[in-house]
Each structure stands twice: as structure tokens, then as C-alpha cells.
Short mmCIF file of C-alpha atoms and ligand atoms in Angstrom, two decimals:
data_model
loop_
_atom_site.label_atom_id
_atom_site.label_comp_id
_atom_site.label_asym_id
_atom_site.label_seq_id
_atom_site.Cartn_x
_atom_site.Cartn_y
_atom_site.Cartn_z
CA MET A 1226 85.56 217.24 95.40
CA SER A 1227 84.08 214.11 96.90
CA PRO A 1228 86.23 212.61 99.68
CA VAL A 1229 85.75 209.24 98.06
CA GLU A 1230 87.14 208.81 94.61
CA LYS A 1231 87.11 205.51 92.79
CA SER A 1232 90.49 203.90 92.17
CA MET A 1233 92.12 204.64 88.85
CA ARG A 1234 91.89 200.96 87.95
CA LEU A 1235 88.16 200.93 88.61
CA GLN A 1236 87.70 204.11 86.66
CA SER A 1237 89.66 202.77 83.72
CA LEU A 1238 87.23 199.88 83.12
CA PRO A 1239 85.13 200.21 79.97
CA ARG A 1240 82.01 202.29 80.48
CA TYR A 1241 79.03 200.35 81.77
CA LEU A 1242 76.91 200.28 78.64
CA PHE A 1243 73.85 198.82 80.24
CA ALA A 1244 73.17 201.65 82.68
CA GLU A 1245 70.99 203.50 80.18
CA LEU A 1246 69.07 200.35 79.29
CA GLU A 1247 68.56 199.56 82.94
CA ARG A 1248 67.19 203.04 83.50
CA LYS A 1249 64.75 202.57 80.62
CA ARG A 1250 63.72 199.20 81.87
CA HIS A 1251 63.05 200.56 85.33
CA GLU A 1252 61.06 203.46 83.88
CA ALA A 1253 58.96 201.09 81.74
CA GLU A 1254 58.25 198.75 84.64
CA SER A 1255 57.28 201.64 86.92
CA ALA A 1256 54.86 202.82 84.23
CA GLY A 1257 53.28 199.35 84.24
CA ARG A 1258 54.60 198.35 80.79
CA GLU A 1259 55.34 194.69 80.25
CA VAL A 1260 59.06 193.98 79.80
CA PHE A 1261 60.35 190.84 78.06
CA ASP A 1262 63.89 190.46 79.28
CA LEU A 1263 66.04 188.43 76.88
CA SER A 1264 69.21 190.19 77.99
CA ILE A 1265 70.50 188.29 81.00
CA GLY A 1266 72.04 184.82 80.90
CA ASP A 1267 70.50 183.62 84.14
CA PRO A 1268 68.51 180.36 83.85
CA ASP A 1269 64.80 180.60 84.64
CA LEU A 1270 64.75 176.88 85.52
CA PRO A 1271 65.14 175.84 89.18
CA THR A 1272 68.11 173.98 90.63
CA PRO A 1273 67.30 170.24 90.25
CA GLY A 1274 65.72 168.53 93.25
CA PHE A 1275 68.53 165.96 93.47
CA ILE A 1276 70.95 168.81 94.27
CA LEU A 1277 68.59 170.66 96.62
CA ASP A 1278 68.09 167.43 98.62
CA ARG A 1279 71.85 167.06 99.01
CA ILE A 1280 72.32 170.71 99.99
CA GLU A 1281 69.67 170.31 102.67
CA GLN A 1282 71.26 167.14 104.00
CA HIS A 1283 74.79 168.59 104.07
CA ALA A 1284 73.54 171.88 105.53
CA ARG A 1285 72.27 169.96 108.58
CA ASP A 1286 75.71 168.53 109.27
CA PRO A 1287 77.46 170.81 111.81
CA ARG A 1288 80.82 169.91 110.27
CA ASN A 1289 79.74 172.10 107.36
CA HIS A 1290 78.97 175.13 109.55
CA ARG A 1291 82.55 176.24 110.01
CA TYR A 1292 85.03 178.05 107.75
CA PRO A 1293 85.78 176.09 104.60
CA THR A 1294 89.33 175.97 103.19
CA SER A 1295 90.14 178.26 100.27
CA ALA A 1296 91.03 175.37 97.96
CA GLY A 1297 87.83 173.46 98.72
CA MET A 1298 86.99 170.11 100.30
CA ARG A 1299 88.91 166.99 99.40
CA GLU A 1300 85.68 165.02 98.84
CA ALA A 1301 84.29 167.64 96.47
CA ARG A 1302 87.56 167.88 94.53
CA ALA A 1303 87.79 164.09 94.30
CA GLY A 1304 84.31 164.12 92.73
CA ILE A 1305 85.44 166.73 90.25
CA ALA A 1306 88.56 164.77 89.29
CA ALA A 1307 86.44 161.63 88.76
CA TRP A 1308 84.01 163.52 86.54
CA PHE A 1309 86.86 165.14 84.62
CA GLN A 1310 88.32 161.76 83.79
CA GLU A 1311 84.99 160.33 82.69
CA ARG A 1312 83.82 163.38 80.73
CA PHE A 1313 87.10 164.62 79.20
CA GLN A 1314 89.42 161.60 79.51
CA ALA A 1315 91.83 163.87 81.40
CA VAL A 1316 93.40 162.53 84.58
CA VAL A 1317 93.83 165.30 87.15
CA ASP A 1318 95.12 165.20 90.69
CA PRO A 1319 92.27 166.41 92.93
CA ILE A 1320 94.57 168.07 95.46
CA GLN A 1321 97.19 169.66 93.27
CA GLU A 1322 95.22 170.33 90.13
CA THR A 1323 91.73 171.38 91.25
CA ALA A 1324 90.26 174.14 93.42
CA MET A 1325 86.68 175.03 94.32
CA LEU A 1326 85.47 178.56 93.55
CA LEU A 1327 82.66 180.92 94.54
CA GLY A 1328 81.37 180.62 90.98
CA SER A 1329 83.74 180.57 88.01
CA LYS A 1330 83.53 184.38 87.77
CA GLU A 1331 85.35 184.64 91.08
CA GLY A 1332 88.24 182.50 89.84
CA ILE A 1333 88.40 184.16 86.42
CA GLY A 1334 88.39 187.63 87.97
CA HIS A 1335 91.00 186.78 90.61
CA PHE A 1336 93.36 184.65 88.55
CA PRO A 1337 95.13 187.60 86.84
CA LEU A 1338 95.87 189.06 90.29
CA ALA A 1339 97.64 185.83 91.19
CA VAL A 1340 99.94 185.68 88.15
CA LEU A 1341 100.24 189.10 86.48
CA ASN A 1342 102.33 192.16 87.35
CA PRO A 1343 101.84 195.79 86.37
CA GLY A 1344 103.09 196.21 82.81
CA ASP A 1345 102.24 192.65 81.77
CA GLU A 1346 99.84 192.09 78.88
CA ALA A 1347 97.02 189.59 78.48
CA LEU A 1348 95.20 188.72 75.26
CA VAL A 1349 91.40 188.87 75.68
CA PRO A 1350 88.69 188.00 73.14
CA ASP A 1351 86.52 190.74 71.66
CA PRO A 1352 83.59 190.25 71.87
CA GLY A 1353 84.04 188.53 75.22
CA TYR A 1354 82.90 188.08 78.78
CA PRO A 1355 83.82 191.42 80.43
CA VAL A 1356 85.41 189.81 83.52
CA TYR A 1357 88.60 188.92 81.58
CA THR A 1358 89.34 192.60 81.02
CA ALA A 1359 88.34 193.59 84.55
CA GLY A 1360 90.65 191.04 86.20
CA VAL A 1361 93.59 192.07 84.03
CA VAL A 1362 92.99 195.76 84.75
CA PHE A 1363 92.71 195.18 88.50
CA ALA A 1364 96.07 193.39 88.34
CA GLY A 1365 97.57 196.58 86.84
CA ALA A 1366 98.22 194.72 83.60
CA LYS A 1367 97.08 195.63 80.11
CA PRO A 1368 94.28 193.83 78.25
CA VAL A 1369 95.08 193.46 74.55
CA ARG A 1370 91.94 192.61 72.63
CA PHE A 1371 91.85 190.16 69.75
CA PRO A 1372 88.84 189.99 67.41
CA LEU A 1373 86.53 187.02 67.14
CA ARG A 1374 85.31 187.19 63.57
CA GLU A 1375 82.18 185.66 62.14
CA SER A 1376 84.10 184.69 58.99
CA SER A 1377 86.27 182.33 61.07
CA GLY A 1378 83.43 180.99 63.19
CA PHE A 1379 84.33 183.32 66.10
CA VAL A 1380 87.44 181.20 66.75
CA PRO A 1381 90.84 182.95 66.58
CA ASP A 1382 93.76 181.72 64.48
CA PRO A 1383 96.91 181.41 66.63
CA ARG A 1384 98.89 182.93 63.73
CA GLU A 1385 96.80 186.07 64.09
CA LEU A 1386 97.16 186.03 67.88
CA ASP A 1387 100.90 185.78 67.42
CA LYS A 1388 100.97 189.23 65.82
CA LEU A 1389 99.75 190.73 69.10
CA VAL A 1390 102.42 189.13 71.26
CA THR A 1391 105.07 191.43 72.75
CA ALA A 1392 107.83 190.87 75.28
CA HIS A 1393 105.21 191.66 77.97
CA THR A 1394 102.51 189.17 76.93
CA ARG A 1395 101.91 186.60 79.68
CA LEU A 1396 98.58 184.97 79.06
CA VAL A 1397 95.64 184.46 76.72
CA PHE A 1398 91.95 183.91 77.52
CA VAL A 1399 89.74 181.66 75.40
CA ASN A 1400 86.11 180.71 75.98
CA TYR A 1401 84.22 177.85 74.30
CA PRO A 1402 81.31 177.29 74.12
CA ASN A 1403 81.41 181.04 73.73
CA ASN A 1404 79.55 183.88 75.36
CA PRO A 1405 78.24 185.88 73.53
CA THR A 1406 78.53 184.22 70.09
CA GLY A 1407 77.47 180.63 70.92
CA ALA A 1408 80.48 179.34 68.93
CA VAL A 1409 82.10 176.02 69.79
CA ALA A 1410 85.79 175.56 68.94
CA PRO A 1411 86.74 172.74 66.56
CA HIS A 1412 88.72 169.91 68.16
CA SER A 1413 91.97 170.95 66.49
CA PHE A 1414 91.80 174.46 67.98
CA TYR A 1415 93.18 173.62 71.42
CA GLU A 1416 96.07 171.62 69.95
CA GLU A 1417 97.10 174.58 67.79
CA LEU A 1418 96.60 177.02 70.64
CA VAL A 1419 98.63 174.99 73.13
CA ALA A 1420 101.49 174.45 70.65
CA TRP A 1421 101.60 178.19 69.95
CA ALA A 1422 101.38 179.12 73.66
CA ALA A 1423 104.27 176.74 74.38
CA ARG A 1424 106.42 178.42 71.70
CA ARG A 1425 105.59 181.81 73.20
CA ASN A 1426 105.74 180.62 76.82
CA LEU A 1427 102.23 181.90 77.60
CA ILE A 1428 99.62 180.82 80.15
CA VAL A 1429 96.32 179.72 78.61
CA VAL A 1430 93.14 180.46 80.53
CA SER A 1431 90.23 178.43 79.19
CA ASP A 1432 86.76 179.48 80.32
CA ALA A 1433 84.59 176.37 80.02
CA ALA A 1434 81.59 177.68 81.98
CA TYR A 1435 79.25 176.37 79.23
CA SER A 1436 80.99 173.02 78.63
CA GLU A 1437 77.76 171.04 79.21
CA LEU A 1438 75.55 173.23 77.04
CA TYR A 1439 76.07 172.03 73.49
CA TYR A 1440 73.86 171.10 70.57
CA SER A 1441 75.96 168.46 68.80
CA GLU A 1442 79.41 167.09 69.76
CA PRO A 1443 80.35 167.52 73.44
CA PRO A 1444 83.08 170.19 73.64
CA ARG A 1445 86.45 168.98 74.90
CA SER A 1446 88.59 170.33 77.73
CA ILE A 1447 91.87 172.02 76.90
CA LEU A 1448 93.39 169.73 79.52
CA SER A 1449 92.78 166.74 77.28
CA VAL A 1450 95.44 168.13 74.91
CA PRO A 1451 98.95 166.77 75.52
CA GLY A 1452 101.21 169.54 76.81
CA ALA A 1453 98.33 171.75 77.98
CA ARG A 1454 98.75 170.69 81.59
CA ASP A 1455 101.99 172.61 82.06
CA ARG A 1456 100.58 176.01 81.21
CA SER A 1457 96.77 175.96 81.28
CA ILE A 1458 94.03 176.56 83.77
CA GLU A 1459 90.39 175.89 82.97
CA PHE A 1460 87.38 177.39 84.71
CA HIS A 1461 84.16 175.43 85.13
CA SER A 1462 80.81 176.36 86.55
CA PHE A 1463 77.80 174.66 88.10
CA SER A 1464 75.74 177.78 87.36
CA LYS A 1465 74.62 176.90 83.87
CA THR A 1466 74.89 173.12 84.06
CA PHE A 1467 72.62 172.81 87.10
CA ASN A 1468 70.75 176.17 87.13
CA MET A 1469 72.77 177.15 90.17
CA THR A 1470 73.67 180.79 89.48
CA GLY A 1471 72.33 181.79 92.89
CA TRP A 1472 74.40 179.28 94.85
CA ARG A 1473 77.80 180.56 93.61
CA ILE A 1474 79.83 177.46 92.98
CA GLY A 1475 82.42 176.56 90.34
CA PHE A 1476 85.89 175.11 90.09
CA ALA A 1477 89.29 175.45 88.44
CA VAL A 1478 91.38 172.62 87.01
CA GLY A 1479 94.90 173.06 85.72
CA ALA A 1480 98.64 173.19 86.15
CA PRO A 1481 99.59 172.75 89.85
CA SER A 1482 101.58 176.01 89.88
CA LEU A 1483 98.63 178.00 88.47
CA VAL A 1484 96.06 176.40 90.78
CA GLU A 1485 98.36 176.94 93.74
CA ALA A 1486 98.84 180.63 92.87
CA LEU A 1487 95.08 181.13 92.60
CA VAL A 1488 94.42 179.35 95.91
CA GLN A 1489 97.12 181.40 97.65
CA PHE A 1490 95.51 184.58 96.35
CA LYS A 1491 92.05 183.40 97.43
CA ALA A 1492 93.28 182.57 100.91
CA ASN A 1493 93.92 186.30 101.30
CA VAL A 1494 90.54 187.54 100.13
CA ASP A 1495 87.92 184.84 100.75
CA SER A 1496 87.42 181.79 102.92
CA GLY A 1497 86.14 179.32 100.39
CA ALA A 1498 82.75 178.18 99.15
CA PRO A 1499 80.10 176.94 101.63
CA GLN A 1500 80.81 173.26 102.21
CA ALA A 1501 77.24 172.00 101.85
CA ILE A 1502 77.12 173.56 98.38
CA GLN A 1503 80.53 172.21 97.37
CA LEU A 1504 79.51 168.68 98.34
CA ALA A 1505 76.04 168.79 96.77
CA ALA A 1506 77.36 170.26 93.52
CA ALA A 1507 80.17 167.72 93.17
CA GLU A 1508 77.73 164.87 93.90
CA GLY A 1509 75.36 166.33 91.31
CA LEU A 1510 77.93 165.60 88.59
CA LYS A 1511 77.04 161.91 88.95
CA SER A 1512 73.53 162.68 87.68
CA LEU A 1513 74.68 164.63 84.65
CA GLY A 1514 74.11 161.63 82.39
CA VAL A 1515 70.34 162.02 82.90
CA HIS A 1516 70.10 165.73 83.70
CA GLY A 1517 72.41 166.96 80.89
CA PRO A 1518 70.41 165.68 77.89
CA ALA A 1519 67.13 166.98 79.40
CA LEU A 1520 68.63 170.44 79.95
CA ARG A 1521 70.13 170.58 76.47
CA GLY A 1522 66.75 169.54 75.07
CA VAL A 1523 65.09 172.56 76.71
CA TYR A 1524 67.61 175.00 75.23
CA ARG A 1525 67.52 173.32 71.84
CA GLU A 1526 63.76 173.84 71.67
CA ARG A 1527 64.10 177.51 72.62
CA ARG A 1528 67.02 178.00 70.24
CA ASP A 1529 65.12 176.54 67.30
CA LEU A 1530 62.01 178.54 68.12
CA ALA A 1531 63.95 181.82 68.23
CA LEU A 1532 66.11 181.04 65.19
CA ASP A 1533 63.06 180.18 63.16
CA THR A 1534 61.35 183.50 63.94
CA LEU A 1535 64.47 185.62 63.55
CA ARG A 1536 65.33 184.10 60.18
CA ARG A 1537 61.77 184.55 58.99
CA LEU A 1538 62.12 188.20 59.92
CA GLY A 1539 65.29 188.44 57.83
CA CYS A 1540 67.79 188.61 60.67
CA PRO A 1541 71.20 187.25 59.59
CA ILE A 1542 72.09 184.83 62.36
CA ARG A 1543 74.25 181.73 62.77
CA THR A 1544 73.11 178.55 64.45
CA PRO A 1545 75.00 178.44 67.75
CA GLY A 1546 76.91 175.25 68.54
CA GLY A 1547 76.71 175.73 72.31
CA ALA A 1548 75.92 177.96 75.31
CA PHE A 1549 72.43 179.47 75.60
CA TYR A 1550 72.82 182.57 73.47
CA LEU A 1551 71.91 183.73 69.98
CA TRP A 1552 74.17 186.30 68.37
CA GLY A 1553 72.48 188.05 65.44
CA ARG A 1554 73.13 191.01 63.22
CA VAL A 1555 71.26 194.26 63.74
CA PRO A 1556 69.71 195.86 60.64
CA GLU A 1557 72.14 197.77 58.46
CA LYS A 1558 72.45 201.50 59.13
CA GLU A 1559 71.73 201.04 62.83
CA THR A 1560 74.25 200.65 65.66
CA SER A 1561 73.79 197.89 68.21
CA MET A 1562 72.70 200.38 70.84
CA GLU A 1563 70.28 202.20 68.50
CA PHE A 1564 68.71 198.90 67.51
CA VAL A 1565 68.35 197.58 71.05
CA THR A 1566 66.91 200.90 72.24
CA ARG A 1567 64.41 201.02 69.37
CA VAL A 1568 63.28 197.44 69.95
CA PHE A 1569 62.84 198.08 73.65
CA ASP A 1570 60.96 201.35 73.19
CA LYS A 1571 58.59 199.84 70.60
CA THR A 1572 58.05 196.36 72.03
CA GLY A 1573 59.32 196.08 75.61
CA VAL A 1574 61.71 193.32 74.46
CA LEU A 1575 65.11 193.81 76.06
CA LEU A 1576 68.09 192.52 74.06
CA THR A 1577 71.80 193.01 74.80
CA PRO A 1578 73.75 195.30 72.44
CA GLY A 1579 76.81 193.52 71.02
CA THR A 1580 79.01 196.41 72.09
CA GLY A 1581 78.46 195.39 75.72
CA PHE A 1582 81.06 192.69 74.98
CA GLY A 1583 83.62 194.89 73.20
CA ALA A 1584 83.99 197.09 70.14
CA GLU A 1585 83.95 194.04 67.83
CA GLY A 1586 80.39 193.40 68.99
CA GLU A 1587 79.21 196.45 67.03
CA GLY A 1588 76.56 195.40 64.52
CA TYR A 1589 75.33 192.50 66.69
CA PHE A 1590 72.82 191.84 69.45
CA ARG A 1591 72.57 188.95 71.89
CA ILE A 1592 69.53 187.00 73.02
CA ALA A 1593 69.72 184.83 76.15
CA LEU A 1594 67.52 181.73 75.93
CA THR A 1595 66.96 181.78 79.67
CA SER A 1596 63.28 182.64 79.81
CA SER A 1597 60.49 180.10 79.50
CA ALA A 1598 59.42 178.97 76.03
CA ASP A 1599 56.13 180.77 76.66
CA SER A 1600 57.64 184.19 77.45
CA LEU A 1601 60.21 183.69 74.68
CA ARG A 1602 57.34 183.02 72.28
CA ARG A 1603 55.55 186.19 73.40
CA ALA A 1604 58.74 188.23 73.06
CA LEU A 1605 59.26 186.84 69.55
CA GLN A 1606 55.67 187.75 68.65
CA LYS A 1607 56.45 191.32 69.71
CA LEU A 1608 59.51 191.31 67.44
CA GLU A 1609 57.38 189.97 64.59
CA THR A 1610 55.00 192.93 64.87
CA LEU A 1611 57.94 195.33 64.68
CA ALA A 1612 59.76 193.33 61.96
CA PRO A 1613 62.91 195.41 62.42
CA TRP A 1614 64.89 193.82 59.58
CA LYS A 1615 62.16 194.30 56.96
CA ALA A 1616 63.80 192.93 53.78
CA PRO A 1617 64.30 189.17 54.15
CA HIS A 1618 67.89 187.97 54.06
CA ALA A 1619 68.51 185.77 51.04
CA SER A 1620 71.32 183.39 51.99
CA PRO A 1621 70.87 180.74 54.67
CA SER A 1622 73.28 181.10 57.59
CA PRO A 1623 76.08 178.56 57.94
CA ILE A 1624 76.10 176.18 60.86
CA ALA A 1625 78.31 177.45 63.67
CA ARG A 1626 81.33 175.34 64.52
C1 LIG B 2679 81.70 183.07 79.66
C2 LIG B 2679 81.33 183.06 81.10
N1 LIG B 2679 82.23 182.63 81.98
C3 LIG B 2679 81.97 182.60 83.29
C4 LIG B 2679 80.75 183.03 83.78
C5 LIG B 2679 80.54 183.06 85.27
O1 LIG B 2679 79.65 182.13 85.73
P1 LIG B 2679 79.57 181.76 87.27
O2 LIG B 2679 80.38 182.75 88.04
O3 LIG B 2679 78.14 181.84 87.63
O4 LIG B 2679 80.16 180.39 87.39
C6 LIG B 2679 79.77 183.49 82.90
C7 LIG B 2679 78.47 183.97 83.41
O5 LIG B 2679 77.64 184.48 82.74
C8 LIG B 2679 80.07 183.49 81.52
O6 LIG B 2679 79.18 183.92 80.63
#
């Protein structure tokens, strides 16, 4: 027996579905085959110059060369509070109600460890971003999955969620604009969710990593709902908004007790985000009025290009309301994994099987719109030659909420 055995919590995480696809991808690349990777949600576009200039300037200031604080810099958090008020009409206290993060993933993954105990239960969306489950499992708590169904726009009904609540349920995760479905929640959703969570005395964790990537109405923050402030925490990211995945910077906004618990946890495991990056990112928010529409324009063009081809090929697919993903149906009689494997073997186009996001993702695949329009176009041409759906789908897809 190996002297090193993984912890039971690590071992109990859902199997890593992508290992086989990664192996195939590696094999194909080593054999000199061209791979069109539409699987990873990592923007191809560079971080804007106005942020890089600020990073450079702040990096040269020796005050930013020392340990940061776990909660983040006052100046950066003041910038976040100002943006929050302007963008969401929600007044937040920068010191008590915000914290800087090493990317929103870090906060989302750590938050359950700050508030859950072994035996507690947390409601997590299926399909959903896998980090919700991982954080809950690492905390020794139990993830209880709730389905996001296409028939209800991939938005849960609190009355359905209520059926899953037990004496052990402590919190619920929601994520809009949604990864992987691209759904945006209607305005009334947060009101209903918060009212229900208050009745059940639950914490609401809202993952708003894609809040600035939308195709029609700007999504709202859960913190703009009266009563949400007592029991909610919302996670935001600079990764998608400013093509900053590599810089690792995000923030949390929410109830003082929840933010404080997260910061106390973080103080034990990390020493905060690099200060030059905190400052530059927070200052970047002031340029969102110009940068945001341009960025959304890029994704809109890619989205429409891909939707047009996929629909022509007969793929049943909804128009996403936000984020940079397309969530389509695989051909009947094929599983998500079979479909994705076949497409990759025949064309070199790498898609994500829906089951990578939970059992409810069976029957779906995800495309990330994070490669250039040119390589997206070439990947779509490859799909056209394969025409995996064959018979065209008759009914037009409804517009996603
Ligand atoms: C739904 C969702 N939340 C959070 C994140 C984490 O983003 P980051 O840690 O880069 O802020 C991602 C990244 O893909 C995501 O898809």
C-alpha cells in the first residue's frame, strides 16, 4: 500500500470526468493533429491596457511588496463599494461587508469551511460549477443537489428547493448568469429566494462571477433585494469582466458576519491578494462603462455565430442570456460523453460533456466562447462537415431568461 493515501474527503469528490478527454487531447496534439479547444472558459483576450498600466505602477511602489491583509486593502474595498452602489444600487460598507479574494473560486471554495460543520447540508445546483460541491465536501458537510431544468429556464423554484430542506440544511448556492447553461435569473427570482431562505433560516451564496457578461438587461445583485443583507454573501470576479483569469483577483460582498467568518478562515490559510493587483483591479471598475459594452459586443458576435451554425445543423439550443457559454443538446441516443468523444475523434473539436457539471447535465454539451472568432469559425466548420445532429430540429428555441 502506498504510504500516501488521499484524504477520504478528497477521494469522495465526484470522479474527474475530463481526465480521459485530456489524455485524448494530449495524444492528438503529440501526433500533430490540430485541436480546436472550445471546452475551457478562459478568455483568449488580453487584460486591458488600462489595468496593466495600473498594475505596473502599483508594482513599483515598495509599499505593495509586503504581506497584504487577508481582507484586502481599504482603498480597493472602497472602490468596490462605490462600484456596487453605482452598478447595483446597493449600499455596502467597504470594511464590514466586502473582502478581496484570490479569485472568486478561492472564496467560493473556502466559504463552506468557514460556516459549515460536519453533518450540515448545503443545496447545490446541478448542473453547476463543481467548486460548490468540493467546498461543501471539504467542510465535512453534505452537498444536496437540486436540478436546473430547461423547462424552467434553468432557474429553480424555491417551492421545489423547499422539498429538499431538512433540519441539517444550512445554505444554498445560486449562480446567475449561469455556468454552464448561460441562463440569467428573472428579477423576481432573488426576492422569492430571499423570502424563502428567511423562512428557512438559510444562508444564500450567490455566485455572480459573470455579472458583467450579459446580452440584454444587466443582471442584478442579490444584495439589492431588501432582507438579503442579513443572510447572503455574493462572490464577484475580475477574471471574466477584465480577462484577468491569470491574475487571480475577485471579491466577496455580503452580511458582515459571513464576510467576517470568511476573512477569519482566510487569515489561517492565505495572506491575501497581491496589493498591486487589488488596486489596479478596483480602479479598473471605473472604466467598465467603456470596456463592458465592447467586451459584451465581442461575445455577442461569437454567440450569434455559433448559435447560427448549431441551429442550422439541427442542434436544439437556447439563446443564452449571459455568461460566455452555449449549452446545447447532444443528438438523441448518444450520451454527453459519447458525443463529445465522437466529435473530438472525428474533428479535433473539444467540447465539454454536460455531465462534467453533474448528473443533470446528461444529454447536454457546453461550448465556451473564449476562442477568437476566427478559430471559433474554423471549429464550427469542422462541426458542419460532421453534422452530428443530422435531422434538422423543427421548433425554434425559446429565448433564455
Ligand atoms: C460560475 C463560476 N464561478 C466562479 C468562477 C471562478 O472564477 P475566478 O476564480 O477566476 O474568479 C468560475 C470560473 O470559471 C465560474 O465559472
